[in-house]
Coordinates of N, CA, C and O in Angstrom, one line a residue:
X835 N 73.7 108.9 86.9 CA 74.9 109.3 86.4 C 74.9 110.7 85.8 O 73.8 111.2 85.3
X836 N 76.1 111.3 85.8 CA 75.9 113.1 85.3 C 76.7 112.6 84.0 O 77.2 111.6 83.6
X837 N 76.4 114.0 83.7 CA 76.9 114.1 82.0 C 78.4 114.2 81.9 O 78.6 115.3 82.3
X838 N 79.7 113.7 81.5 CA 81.2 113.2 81.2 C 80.9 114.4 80.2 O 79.9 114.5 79.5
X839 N 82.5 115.5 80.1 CA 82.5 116.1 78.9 C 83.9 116.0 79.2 O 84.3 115.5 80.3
X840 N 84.9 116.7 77.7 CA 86.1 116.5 77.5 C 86.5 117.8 78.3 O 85.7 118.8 78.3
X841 N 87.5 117.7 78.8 CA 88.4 119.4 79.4 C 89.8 118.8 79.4 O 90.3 117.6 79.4
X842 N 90.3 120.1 79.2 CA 91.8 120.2 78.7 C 92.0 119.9 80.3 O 91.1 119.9 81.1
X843 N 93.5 119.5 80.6 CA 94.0 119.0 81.7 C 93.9 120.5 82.5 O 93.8 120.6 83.7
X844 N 94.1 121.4 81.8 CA 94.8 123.1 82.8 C 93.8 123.4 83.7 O 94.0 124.1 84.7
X845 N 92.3 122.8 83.3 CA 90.9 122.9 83.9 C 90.5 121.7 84.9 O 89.4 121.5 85.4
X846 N 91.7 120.8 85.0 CA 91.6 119.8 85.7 C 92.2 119.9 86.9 O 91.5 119.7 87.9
X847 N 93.4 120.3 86.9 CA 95.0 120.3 87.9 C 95.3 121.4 87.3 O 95.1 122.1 86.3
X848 N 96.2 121.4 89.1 CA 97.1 122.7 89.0 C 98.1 122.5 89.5 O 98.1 121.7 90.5
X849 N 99.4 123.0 88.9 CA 100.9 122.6 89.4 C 101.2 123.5 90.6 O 101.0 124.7 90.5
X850 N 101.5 123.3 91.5 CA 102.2 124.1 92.5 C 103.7 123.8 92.5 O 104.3 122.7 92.4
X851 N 104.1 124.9 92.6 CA 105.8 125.1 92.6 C 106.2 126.2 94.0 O 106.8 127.3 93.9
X852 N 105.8 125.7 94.9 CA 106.0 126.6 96.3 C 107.4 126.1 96.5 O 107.6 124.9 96.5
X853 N 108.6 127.3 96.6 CA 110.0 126.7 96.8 C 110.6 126.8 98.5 O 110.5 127.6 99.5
X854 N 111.2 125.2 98.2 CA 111.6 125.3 99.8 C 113.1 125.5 100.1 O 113.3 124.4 100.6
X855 N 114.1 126.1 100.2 CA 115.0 126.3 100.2 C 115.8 125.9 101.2 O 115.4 126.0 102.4
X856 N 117.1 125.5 101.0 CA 117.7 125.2 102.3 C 118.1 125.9 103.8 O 118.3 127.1 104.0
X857 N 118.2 125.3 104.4 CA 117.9 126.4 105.5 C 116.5 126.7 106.1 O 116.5 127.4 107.1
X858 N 115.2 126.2 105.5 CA 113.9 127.0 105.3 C 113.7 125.6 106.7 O 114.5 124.9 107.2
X859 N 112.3 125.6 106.9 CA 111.9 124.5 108.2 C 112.1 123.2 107.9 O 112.3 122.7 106.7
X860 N 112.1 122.7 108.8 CA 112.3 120.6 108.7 C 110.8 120.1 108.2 O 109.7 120.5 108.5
X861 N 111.2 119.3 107.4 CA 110.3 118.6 106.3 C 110.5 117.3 106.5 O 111.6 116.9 107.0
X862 N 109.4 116.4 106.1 CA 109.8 114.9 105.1 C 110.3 115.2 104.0 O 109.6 116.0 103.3
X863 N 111.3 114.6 103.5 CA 111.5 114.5 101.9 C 111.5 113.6 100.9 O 112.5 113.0 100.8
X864 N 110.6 113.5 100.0 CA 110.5 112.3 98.9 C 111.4 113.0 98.2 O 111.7 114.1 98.4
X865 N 111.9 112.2 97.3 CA 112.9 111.9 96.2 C 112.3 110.5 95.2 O 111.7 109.5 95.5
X866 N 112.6 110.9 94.1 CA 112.1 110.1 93.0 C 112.0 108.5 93.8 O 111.0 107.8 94.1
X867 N 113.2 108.3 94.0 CA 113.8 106.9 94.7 C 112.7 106.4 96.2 O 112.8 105.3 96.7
X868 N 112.1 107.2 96.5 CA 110.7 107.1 97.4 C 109.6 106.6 96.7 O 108.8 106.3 97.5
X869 N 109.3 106.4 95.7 CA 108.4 106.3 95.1 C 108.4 105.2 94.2 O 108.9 105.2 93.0
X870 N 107.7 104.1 94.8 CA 107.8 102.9 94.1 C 106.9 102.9 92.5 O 105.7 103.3 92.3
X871 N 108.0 102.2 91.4 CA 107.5 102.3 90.6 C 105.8 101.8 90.0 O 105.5 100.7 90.3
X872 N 105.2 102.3 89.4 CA 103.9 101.5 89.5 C 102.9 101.2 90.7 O 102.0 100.3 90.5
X873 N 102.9 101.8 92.0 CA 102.7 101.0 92.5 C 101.6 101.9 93.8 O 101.0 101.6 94.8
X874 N 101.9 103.0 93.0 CA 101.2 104.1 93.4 C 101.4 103.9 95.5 O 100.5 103.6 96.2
X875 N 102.6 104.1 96.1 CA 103.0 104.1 97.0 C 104.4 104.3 97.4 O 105.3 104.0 96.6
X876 N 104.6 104.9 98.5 CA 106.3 105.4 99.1 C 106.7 104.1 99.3 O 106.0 103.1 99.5
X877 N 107.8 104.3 99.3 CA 108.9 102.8 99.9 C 109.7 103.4 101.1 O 110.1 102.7 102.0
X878 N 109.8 104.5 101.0 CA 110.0 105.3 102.0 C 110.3 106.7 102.1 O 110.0 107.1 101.0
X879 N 110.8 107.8 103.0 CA 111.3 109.3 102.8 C 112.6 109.3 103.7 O 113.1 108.4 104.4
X880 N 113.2 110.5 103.6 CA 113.8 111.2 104.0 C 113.6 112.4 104.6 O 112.5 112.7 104.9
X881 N 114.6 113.2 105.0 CA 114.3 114.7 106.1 C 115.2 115.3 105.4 O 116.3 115.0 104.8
X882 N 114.7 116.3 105.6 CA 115.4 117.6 104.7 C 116.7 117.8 105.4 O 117.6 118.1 104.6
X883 N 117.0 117.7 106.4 CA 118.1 117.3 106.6 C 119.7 117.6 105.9 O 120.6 118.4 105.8
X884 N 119.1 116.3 105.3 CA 119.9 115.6 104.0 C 119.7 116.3 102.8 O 120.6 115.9 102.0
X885 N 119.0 117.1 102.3 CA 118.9 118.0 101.4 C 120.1 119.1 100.9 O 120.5 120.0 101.7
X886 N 120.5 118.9 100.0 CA 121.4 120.5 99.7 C 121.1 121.2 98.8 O 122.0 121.8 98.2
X887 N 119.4 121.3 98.2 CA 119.4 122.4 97.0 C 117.7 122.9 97.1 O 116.9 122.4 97.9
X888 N 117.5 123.4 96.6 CA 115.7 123.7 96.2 C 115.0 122.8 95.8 O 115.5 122.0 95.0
X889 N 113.5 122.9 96.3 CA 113.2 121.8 96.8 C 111.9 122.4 96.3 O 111.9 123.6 95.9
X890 N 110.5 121.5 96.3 CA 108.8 121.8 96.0 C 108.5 121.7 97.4 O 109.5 121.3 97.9
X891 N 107.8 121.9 98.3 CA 107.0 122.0 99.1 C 105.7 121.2 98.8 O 105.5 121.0 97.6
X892 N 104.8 120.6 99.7 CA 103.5 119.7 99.2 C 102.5 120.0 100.4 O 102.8 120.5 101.5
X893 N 101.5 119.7 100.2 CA 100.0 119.4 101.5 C 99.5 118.2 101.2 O 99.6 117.8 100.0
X894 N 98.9 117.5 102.3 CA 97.9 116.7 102.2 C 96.9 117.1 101.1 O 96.4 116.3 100.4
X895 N 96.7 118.4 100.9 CA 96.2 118.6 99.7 C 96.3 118.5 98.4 O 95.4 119.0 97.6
X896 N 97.9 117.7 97.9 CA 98.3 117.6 96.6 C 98.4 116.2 96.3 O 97.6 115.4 96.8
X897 N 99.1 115.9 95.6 CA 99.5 114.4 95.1 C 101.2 114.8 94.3 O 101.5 115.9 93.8
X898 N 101.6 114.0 94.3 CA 102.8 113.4 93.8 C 103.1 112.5 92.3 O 102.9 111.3 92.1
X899 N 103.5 113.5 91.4 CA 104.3 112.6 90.0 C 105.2 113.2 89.5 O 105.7 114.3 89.3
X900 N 105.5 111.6 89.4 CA 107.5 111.6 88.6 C 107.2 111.9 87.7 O 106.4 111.3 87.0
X901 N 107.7 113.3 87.3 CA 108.3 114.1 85.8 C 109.2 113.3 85.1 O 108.8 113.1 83.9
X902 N 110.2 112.7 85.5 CA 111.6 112.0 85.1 C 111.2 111.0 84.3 O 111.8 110.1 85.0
X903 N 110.8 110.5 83.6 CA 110.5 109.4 82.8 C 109.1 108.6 83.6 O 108.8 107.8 84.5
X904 N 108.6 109.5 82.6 CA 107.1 109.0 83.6 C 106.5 107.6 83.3 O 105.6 107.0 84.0
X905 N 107.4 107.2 81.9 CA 106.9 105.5 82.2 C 107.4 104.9 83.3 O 107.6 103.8 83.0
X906 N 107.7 105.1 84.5 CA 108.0 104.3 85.6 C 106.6 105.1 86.4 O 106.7 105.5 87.6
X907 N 105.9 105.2 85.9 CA 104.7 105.2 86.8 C 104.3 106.1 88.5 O 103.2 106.3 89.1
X908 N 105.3 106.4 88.7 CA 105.8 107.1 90.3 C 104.6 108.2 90.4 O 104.6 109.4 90.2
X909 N 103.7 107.4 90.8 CA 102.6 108.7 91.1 C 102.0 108.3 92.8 O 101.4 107.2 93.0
X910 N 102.1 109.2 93.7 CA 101.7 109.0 94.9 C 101.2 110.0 95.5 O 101.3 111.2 95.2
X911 N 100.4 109.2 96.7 CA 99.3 110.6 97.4 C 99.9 110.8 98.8 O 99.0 110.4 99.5
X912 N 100.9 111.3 99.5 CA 101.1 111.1 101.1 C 100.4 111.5 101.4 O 99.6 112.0 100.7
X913 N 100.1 111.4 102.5 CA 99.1 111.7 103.9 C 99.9 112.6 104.9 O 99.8 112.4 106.1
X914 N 100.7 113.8 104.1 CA 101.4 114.5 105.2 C 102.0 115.0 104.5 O 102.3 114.4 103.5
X915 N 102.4 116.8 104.9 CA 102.9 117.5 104.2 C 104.5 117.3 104.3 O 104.9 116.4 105.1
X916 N 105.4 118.0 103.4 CA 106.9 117.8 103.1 C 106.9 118.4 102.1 O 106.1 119.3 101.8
X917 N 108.1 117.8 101.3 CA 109.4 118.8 100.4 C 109.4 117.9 99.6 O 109.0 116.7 99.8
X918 N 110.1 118.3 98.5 CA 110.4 116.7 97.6 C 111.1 117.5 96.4 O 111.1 118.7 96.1
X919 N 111.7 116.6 95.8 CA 112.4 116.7 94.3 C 112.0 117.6 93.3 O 111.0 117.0 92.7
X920 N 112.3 118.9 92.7 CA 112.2 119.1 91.6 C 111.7 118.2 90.5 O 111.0 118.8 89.7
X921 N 111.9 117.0 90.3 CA 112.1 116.2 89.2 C 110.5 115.8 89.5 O 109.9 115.2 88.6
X922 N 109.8 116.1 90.7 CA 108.2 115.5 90.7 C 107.2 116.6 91.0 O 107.4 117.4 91.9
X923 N 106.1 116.7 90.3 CA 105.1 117.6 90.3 C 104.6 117.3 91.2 O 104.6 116.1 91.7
X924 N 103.9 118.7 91.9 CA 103.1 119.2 93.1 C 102.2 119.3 92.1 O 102.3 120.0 91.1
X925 N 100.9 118.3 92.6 CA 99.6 118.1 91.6 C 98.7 118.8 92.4 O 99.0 118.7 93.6
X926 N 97.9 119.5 92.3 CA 96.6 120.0 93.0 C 94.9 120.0 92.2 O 94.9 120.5 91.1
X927 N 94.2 119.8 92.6 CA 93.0 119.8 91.9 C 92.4 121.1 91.9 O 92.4 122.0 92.7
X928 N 91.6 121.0 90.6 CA 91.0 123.0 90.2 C 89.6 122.8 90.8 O 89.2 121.7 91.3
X929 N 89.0 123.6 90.8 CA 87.8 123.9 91.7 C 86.6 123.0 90.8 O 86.3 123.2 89.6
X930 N 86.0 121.9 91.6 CA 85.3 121.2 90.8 C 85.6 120.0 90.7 O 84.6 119.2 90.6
X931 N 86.8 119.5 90.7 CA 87.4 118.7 91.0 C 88.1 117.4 92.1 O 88.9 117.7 92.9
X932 N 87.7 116.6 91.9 CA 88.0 115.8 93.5 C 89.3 115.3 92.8 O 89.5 115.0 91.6
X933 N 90.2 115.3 94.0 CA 91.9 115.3 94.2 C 92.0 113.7 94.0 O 92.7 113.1 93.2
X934 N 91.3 113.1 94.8 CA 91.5 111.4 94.5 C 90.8 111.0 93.1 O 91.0 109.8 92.8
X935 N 90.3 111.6 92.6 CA 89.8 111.5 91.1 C 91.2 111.6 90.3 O 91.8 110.7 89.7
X936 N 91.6 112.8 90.3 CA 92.9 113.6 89.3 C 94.2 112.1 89.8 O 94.4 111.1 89.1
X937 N 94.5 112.2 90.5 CA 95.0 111.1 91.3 C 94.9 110.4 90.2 O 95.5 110.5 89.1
X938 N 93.3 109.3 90.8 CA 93.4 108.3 89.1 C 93.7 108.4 88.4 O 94.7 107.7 88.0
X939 N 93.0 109.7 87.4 CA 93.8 110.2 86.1 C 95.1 110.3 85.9 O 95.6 110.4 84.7
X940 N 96.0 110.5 87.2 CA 97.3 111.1 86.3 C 97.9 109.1 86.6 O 98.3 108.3 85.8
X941 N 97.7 109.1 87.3 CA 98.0 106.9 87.3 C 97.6 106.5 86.2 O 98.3 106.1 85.3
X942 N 96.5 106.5 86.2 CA 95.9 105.9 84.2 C 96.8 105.7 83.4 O 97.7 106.7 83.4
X943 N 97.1 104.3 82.2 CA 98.3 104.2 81.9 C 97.9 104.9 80.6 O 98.9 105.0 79.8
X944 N 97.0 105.2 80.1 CA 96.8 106.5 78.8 C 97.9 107.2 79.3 O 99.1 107.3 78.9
X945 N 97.4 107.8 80.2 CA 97.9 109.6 81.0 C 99.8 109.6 80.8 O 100.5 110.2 80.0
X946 N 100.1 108.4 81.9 CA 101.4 108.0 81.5 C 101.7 107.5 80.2 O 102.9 107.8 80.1
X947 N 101.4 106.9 79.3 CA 101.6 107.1 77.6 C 102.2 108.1 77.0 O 103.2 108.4 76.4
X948 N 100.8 108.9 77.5 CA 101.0 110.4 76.8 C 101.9 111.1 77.2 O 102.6 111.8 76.4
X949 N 102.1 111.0 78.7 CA 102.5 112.4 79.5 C 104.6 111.8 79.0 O 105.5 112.6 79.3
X950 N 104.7 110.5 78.4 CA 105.9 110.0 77.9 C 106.2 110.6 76.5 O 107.0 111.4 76.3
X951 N 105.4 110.1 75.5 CA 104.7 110.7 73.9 C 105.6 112.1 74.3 O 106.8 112.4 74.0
X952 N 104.9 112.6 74.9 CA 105.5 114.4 74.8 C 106.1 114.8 75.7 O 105.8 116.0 76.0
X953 N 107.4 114.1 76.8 CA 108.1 114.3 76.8 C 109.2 114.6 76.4 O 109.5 114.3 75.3
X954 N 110.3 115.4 77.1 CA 111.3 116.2 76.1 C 112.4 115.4 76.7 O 112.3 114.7 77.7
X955 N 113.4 115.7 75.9 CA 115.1 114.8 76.6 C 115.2 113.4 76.4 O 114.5 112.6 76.9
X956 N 116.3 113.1 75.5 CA 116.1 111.6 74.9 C 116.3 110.4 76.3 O 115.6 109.5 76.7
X957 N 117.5 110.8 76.6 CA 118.4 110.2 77.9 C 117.6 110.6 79.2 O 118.0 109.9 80.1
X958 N 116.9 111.0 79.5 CA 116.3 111.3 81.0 C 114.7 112.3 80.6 O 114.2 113.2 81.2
X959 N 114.3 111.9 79.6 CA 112.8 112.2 79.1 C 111.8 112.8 80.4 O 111.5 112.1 81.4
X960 N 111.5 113.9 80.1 CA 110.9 114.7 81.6 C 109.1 115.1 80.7 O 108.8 115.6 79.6
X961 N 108.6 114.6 81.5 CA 106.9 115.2 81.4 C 106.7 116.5 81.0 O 107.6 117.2 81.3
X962 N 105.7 117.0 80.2 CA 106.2 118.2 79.7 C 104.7 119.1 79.9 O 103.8 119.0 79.0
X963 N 104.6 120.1 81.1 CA 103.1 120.4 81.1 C 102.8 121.0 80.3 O 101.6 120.8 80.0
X964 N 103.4 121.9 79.4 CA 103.3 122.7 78.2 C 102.5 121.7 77.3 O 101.5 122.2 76.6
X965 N 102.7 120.8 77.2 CA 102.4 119.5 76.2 C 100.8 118.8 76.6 O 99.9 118.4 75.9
X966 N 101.0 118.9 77.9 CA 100.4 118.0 78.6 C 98.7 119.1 79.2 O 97.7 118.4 79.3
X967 N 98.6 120.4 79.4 CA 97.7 120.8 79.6 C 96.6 121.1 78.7 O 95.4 121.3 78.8
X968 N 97.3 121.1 77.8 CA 96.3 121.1 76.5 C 95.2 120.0 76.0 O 94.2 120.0 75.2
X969 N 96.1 118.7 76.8 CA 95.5 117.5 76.4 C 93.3 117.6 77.0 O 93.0 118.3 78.0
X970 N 92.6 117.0 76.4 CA 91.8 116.5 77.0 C 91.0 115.3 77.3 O 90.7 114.2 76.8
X971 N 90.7 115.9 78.3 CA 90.4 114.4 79.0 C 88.5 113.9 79.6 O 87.9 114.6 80.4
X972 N 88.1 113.0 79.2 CA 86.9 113.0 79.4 C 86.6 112.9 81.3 O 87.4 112.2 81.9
X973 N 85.7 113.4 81.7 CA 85.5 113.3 82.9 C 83.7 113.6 83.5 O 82.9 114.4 83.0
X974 N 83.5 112.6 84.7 CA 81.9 113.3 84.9 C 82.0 114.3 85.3 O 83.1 114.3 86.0
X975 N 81.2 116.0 85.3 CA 81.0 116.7 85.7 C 80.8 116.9 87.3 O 81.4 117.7 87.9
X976 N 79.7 115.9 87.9 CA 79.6 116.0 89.2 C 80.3 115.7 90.0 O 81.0 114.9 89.4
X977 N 80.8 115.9 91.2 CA 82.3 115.8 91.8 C 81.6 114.4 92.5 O 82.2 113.3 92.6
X978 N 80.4 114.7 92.7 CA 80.1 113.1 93.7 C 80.5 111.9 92.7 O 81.5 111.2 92.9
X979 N 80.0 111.9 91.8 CA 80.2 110.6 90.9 C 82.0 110.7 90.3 O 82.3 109.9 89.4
X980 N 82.8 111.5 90.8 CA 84.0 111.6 90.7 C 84.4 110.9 92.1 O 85.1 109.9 92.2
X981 N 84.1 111.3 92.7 CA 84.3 110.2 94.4 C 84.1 109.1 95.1 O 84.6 108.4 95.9
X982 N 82.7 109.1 94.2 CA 82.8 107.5 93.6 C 83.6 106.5 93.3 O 83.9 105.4 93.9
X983 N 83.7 107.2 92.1 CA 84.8 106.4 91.2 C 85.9 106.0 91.9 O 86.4 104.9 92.2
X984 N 86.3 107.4 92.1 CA 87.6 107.5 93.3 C 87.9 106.5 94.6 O 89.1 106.2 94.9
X985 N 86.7 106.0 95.3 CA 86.3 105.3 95.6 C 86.6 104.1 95.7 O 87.4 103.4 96.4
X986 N 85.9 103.9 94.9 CA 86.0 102.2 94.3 C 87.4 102.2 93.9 O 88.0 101.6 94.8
X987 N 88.4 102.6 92.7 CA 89.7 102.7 93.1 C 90.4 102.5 94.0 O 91.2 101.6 93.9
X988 N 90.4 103.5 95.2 CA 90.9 103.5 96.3 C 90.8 102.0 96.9 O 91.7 101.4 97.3
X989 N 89.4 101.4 96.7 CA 89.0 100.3 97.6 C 90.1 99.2 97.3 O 90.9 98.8 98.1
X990 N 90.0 98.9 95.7 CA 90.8 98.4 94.8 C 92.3 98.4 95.4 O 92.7 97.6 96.3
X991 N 92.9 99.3 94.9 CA 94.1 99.7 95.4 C 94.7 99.0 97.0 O 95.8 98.7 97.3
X992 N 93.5 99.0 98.0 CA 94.2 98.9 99.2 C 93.9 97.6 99.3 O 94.5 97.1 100.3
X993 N 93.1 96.6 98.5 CA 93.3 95.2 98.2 C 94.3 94.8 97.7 O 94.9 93.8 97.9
X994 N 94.6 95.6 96.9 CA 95.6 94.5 96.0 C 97.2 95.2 97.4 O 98.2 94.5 97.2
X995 N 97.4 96.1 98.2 CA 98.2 96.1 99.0 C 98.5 95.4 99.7 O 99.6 95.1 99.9
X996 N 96.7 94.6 100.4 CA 96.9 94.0 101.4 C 97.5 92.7 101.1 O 98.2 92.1 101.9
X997 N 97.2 92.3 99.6 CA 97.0 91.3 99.3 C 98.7 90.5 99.2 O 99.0 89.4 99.6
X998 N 99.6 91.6 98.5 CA 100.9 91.9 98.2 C 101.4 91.4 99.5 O 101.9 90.3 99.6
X999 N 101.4 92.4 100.8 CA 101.9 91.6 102.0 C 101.7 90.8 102.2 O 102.6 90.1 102.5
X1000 N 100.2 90.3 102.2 CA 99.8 88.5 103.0 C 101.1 88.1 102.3 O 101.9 87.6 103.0
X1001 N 101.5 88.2 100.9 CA 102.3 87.1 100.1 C 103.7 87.5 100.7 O 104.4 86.5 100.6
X1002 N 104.2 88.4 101.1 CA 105.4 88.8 101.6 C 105.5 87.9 103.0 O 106.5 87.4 103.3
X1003 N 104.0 87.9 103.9 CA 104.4 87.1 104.8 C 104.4 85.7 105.0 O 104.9 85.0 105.9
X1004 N 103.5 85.3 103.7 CA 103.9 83.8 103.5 C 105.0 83.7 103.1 O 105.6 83.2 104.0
X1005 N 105.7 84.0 102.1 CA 106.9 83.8 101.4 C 107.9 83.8 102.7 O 108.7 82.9 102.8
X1006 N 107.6 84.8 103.5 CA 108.9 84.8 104.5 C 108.5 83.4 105.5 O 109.5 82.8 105.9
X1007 N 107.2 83.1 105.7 CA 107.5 82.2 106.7 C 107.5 80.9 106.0 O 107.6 79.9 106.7
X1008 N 107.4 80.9 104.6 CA 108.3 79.1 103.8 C 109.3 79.2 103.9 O 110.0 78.1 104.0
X1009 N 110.0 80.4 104.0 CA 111.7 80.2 104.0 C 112.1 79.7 105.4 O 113.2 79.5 105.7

């Protein structure tokens, strides 16, 4: 095991705000409402299409979180680039950093506590990175034992998926 020290979040992640404007190329588009709560997964997207305003841009290289009242947990990783909502951060990892690690961390329900704690706006309360980069956060130094971790998570995670349908398809076929 490597040595865990505390770092401010600003040394963890990085916000991307690449703007996509209308008219600009065809995208997928998430929208808050894509993003199941808790559950770290899409329910589905949209195509820019349908869009009428400015928009984030994303990579396989980022991850996805609901700004908008972040106790609804809306944190997701697609597997494909697109456009998405103002109202959700374009997460990216800082050099050192493994992206399915930061991932965890911003899911962690500390992270969402906090990243609530200091949000601003009573009626539609928005994540506040001002607030939120300062924070620190313990983490291992080595990226491998971060991928790990990451890892085993992920493993986690795609059990309890599978597990959720088996029950969707029992339930449908008692009815």
């Amino acid at each position: 095991m490597s040595e865990w020290v505390f770092k401010p979040l600003s040394e963890l992640a990085v916000l991307h705000k690449d703007s996509w404007k209308v008219g600009d190329e065809e995208a997928p588009y998430i929208a808050l409402e894509h993003i199941e709560e808790g559950k770290l997964r899409l329910s589905g997207i949209d195509h820019s299409s349908i869009v009428t305003s400015n928009k984030y841009r994303f990579s396989e290289q980022n991850f996805l979180f609901g700004r908008l009242r972040p106790y609804f947990r809306k944190v997701v990783k697609p597997h494909f680039n697109g456009i998405c909502s103002t109202d959700i951060w374009v997460v990216g990892a800082a050099d050192g950093i493994d992206l399915a690690f930061l991932f965890y961390l911003f899911a962690n329900q500390p992270f969402i506590d906090l990243a609530y704690s200091g949000s601003s706006g009573t009626k539609m309360p928005r994540a506040d990175w001002d607030f939120l980069k300062y924070t620190e956060w313990l983490v291992p130094e080595d990226i491998e034992e971060q991928r790990a971790i990451a890892g085993v998570l992920s493993s986690l995670d795609d059990k309890i998926d599978l597990l959720h349908r088996q029950n969707e398809t029992l339930e449908a076929l008692a009815q």
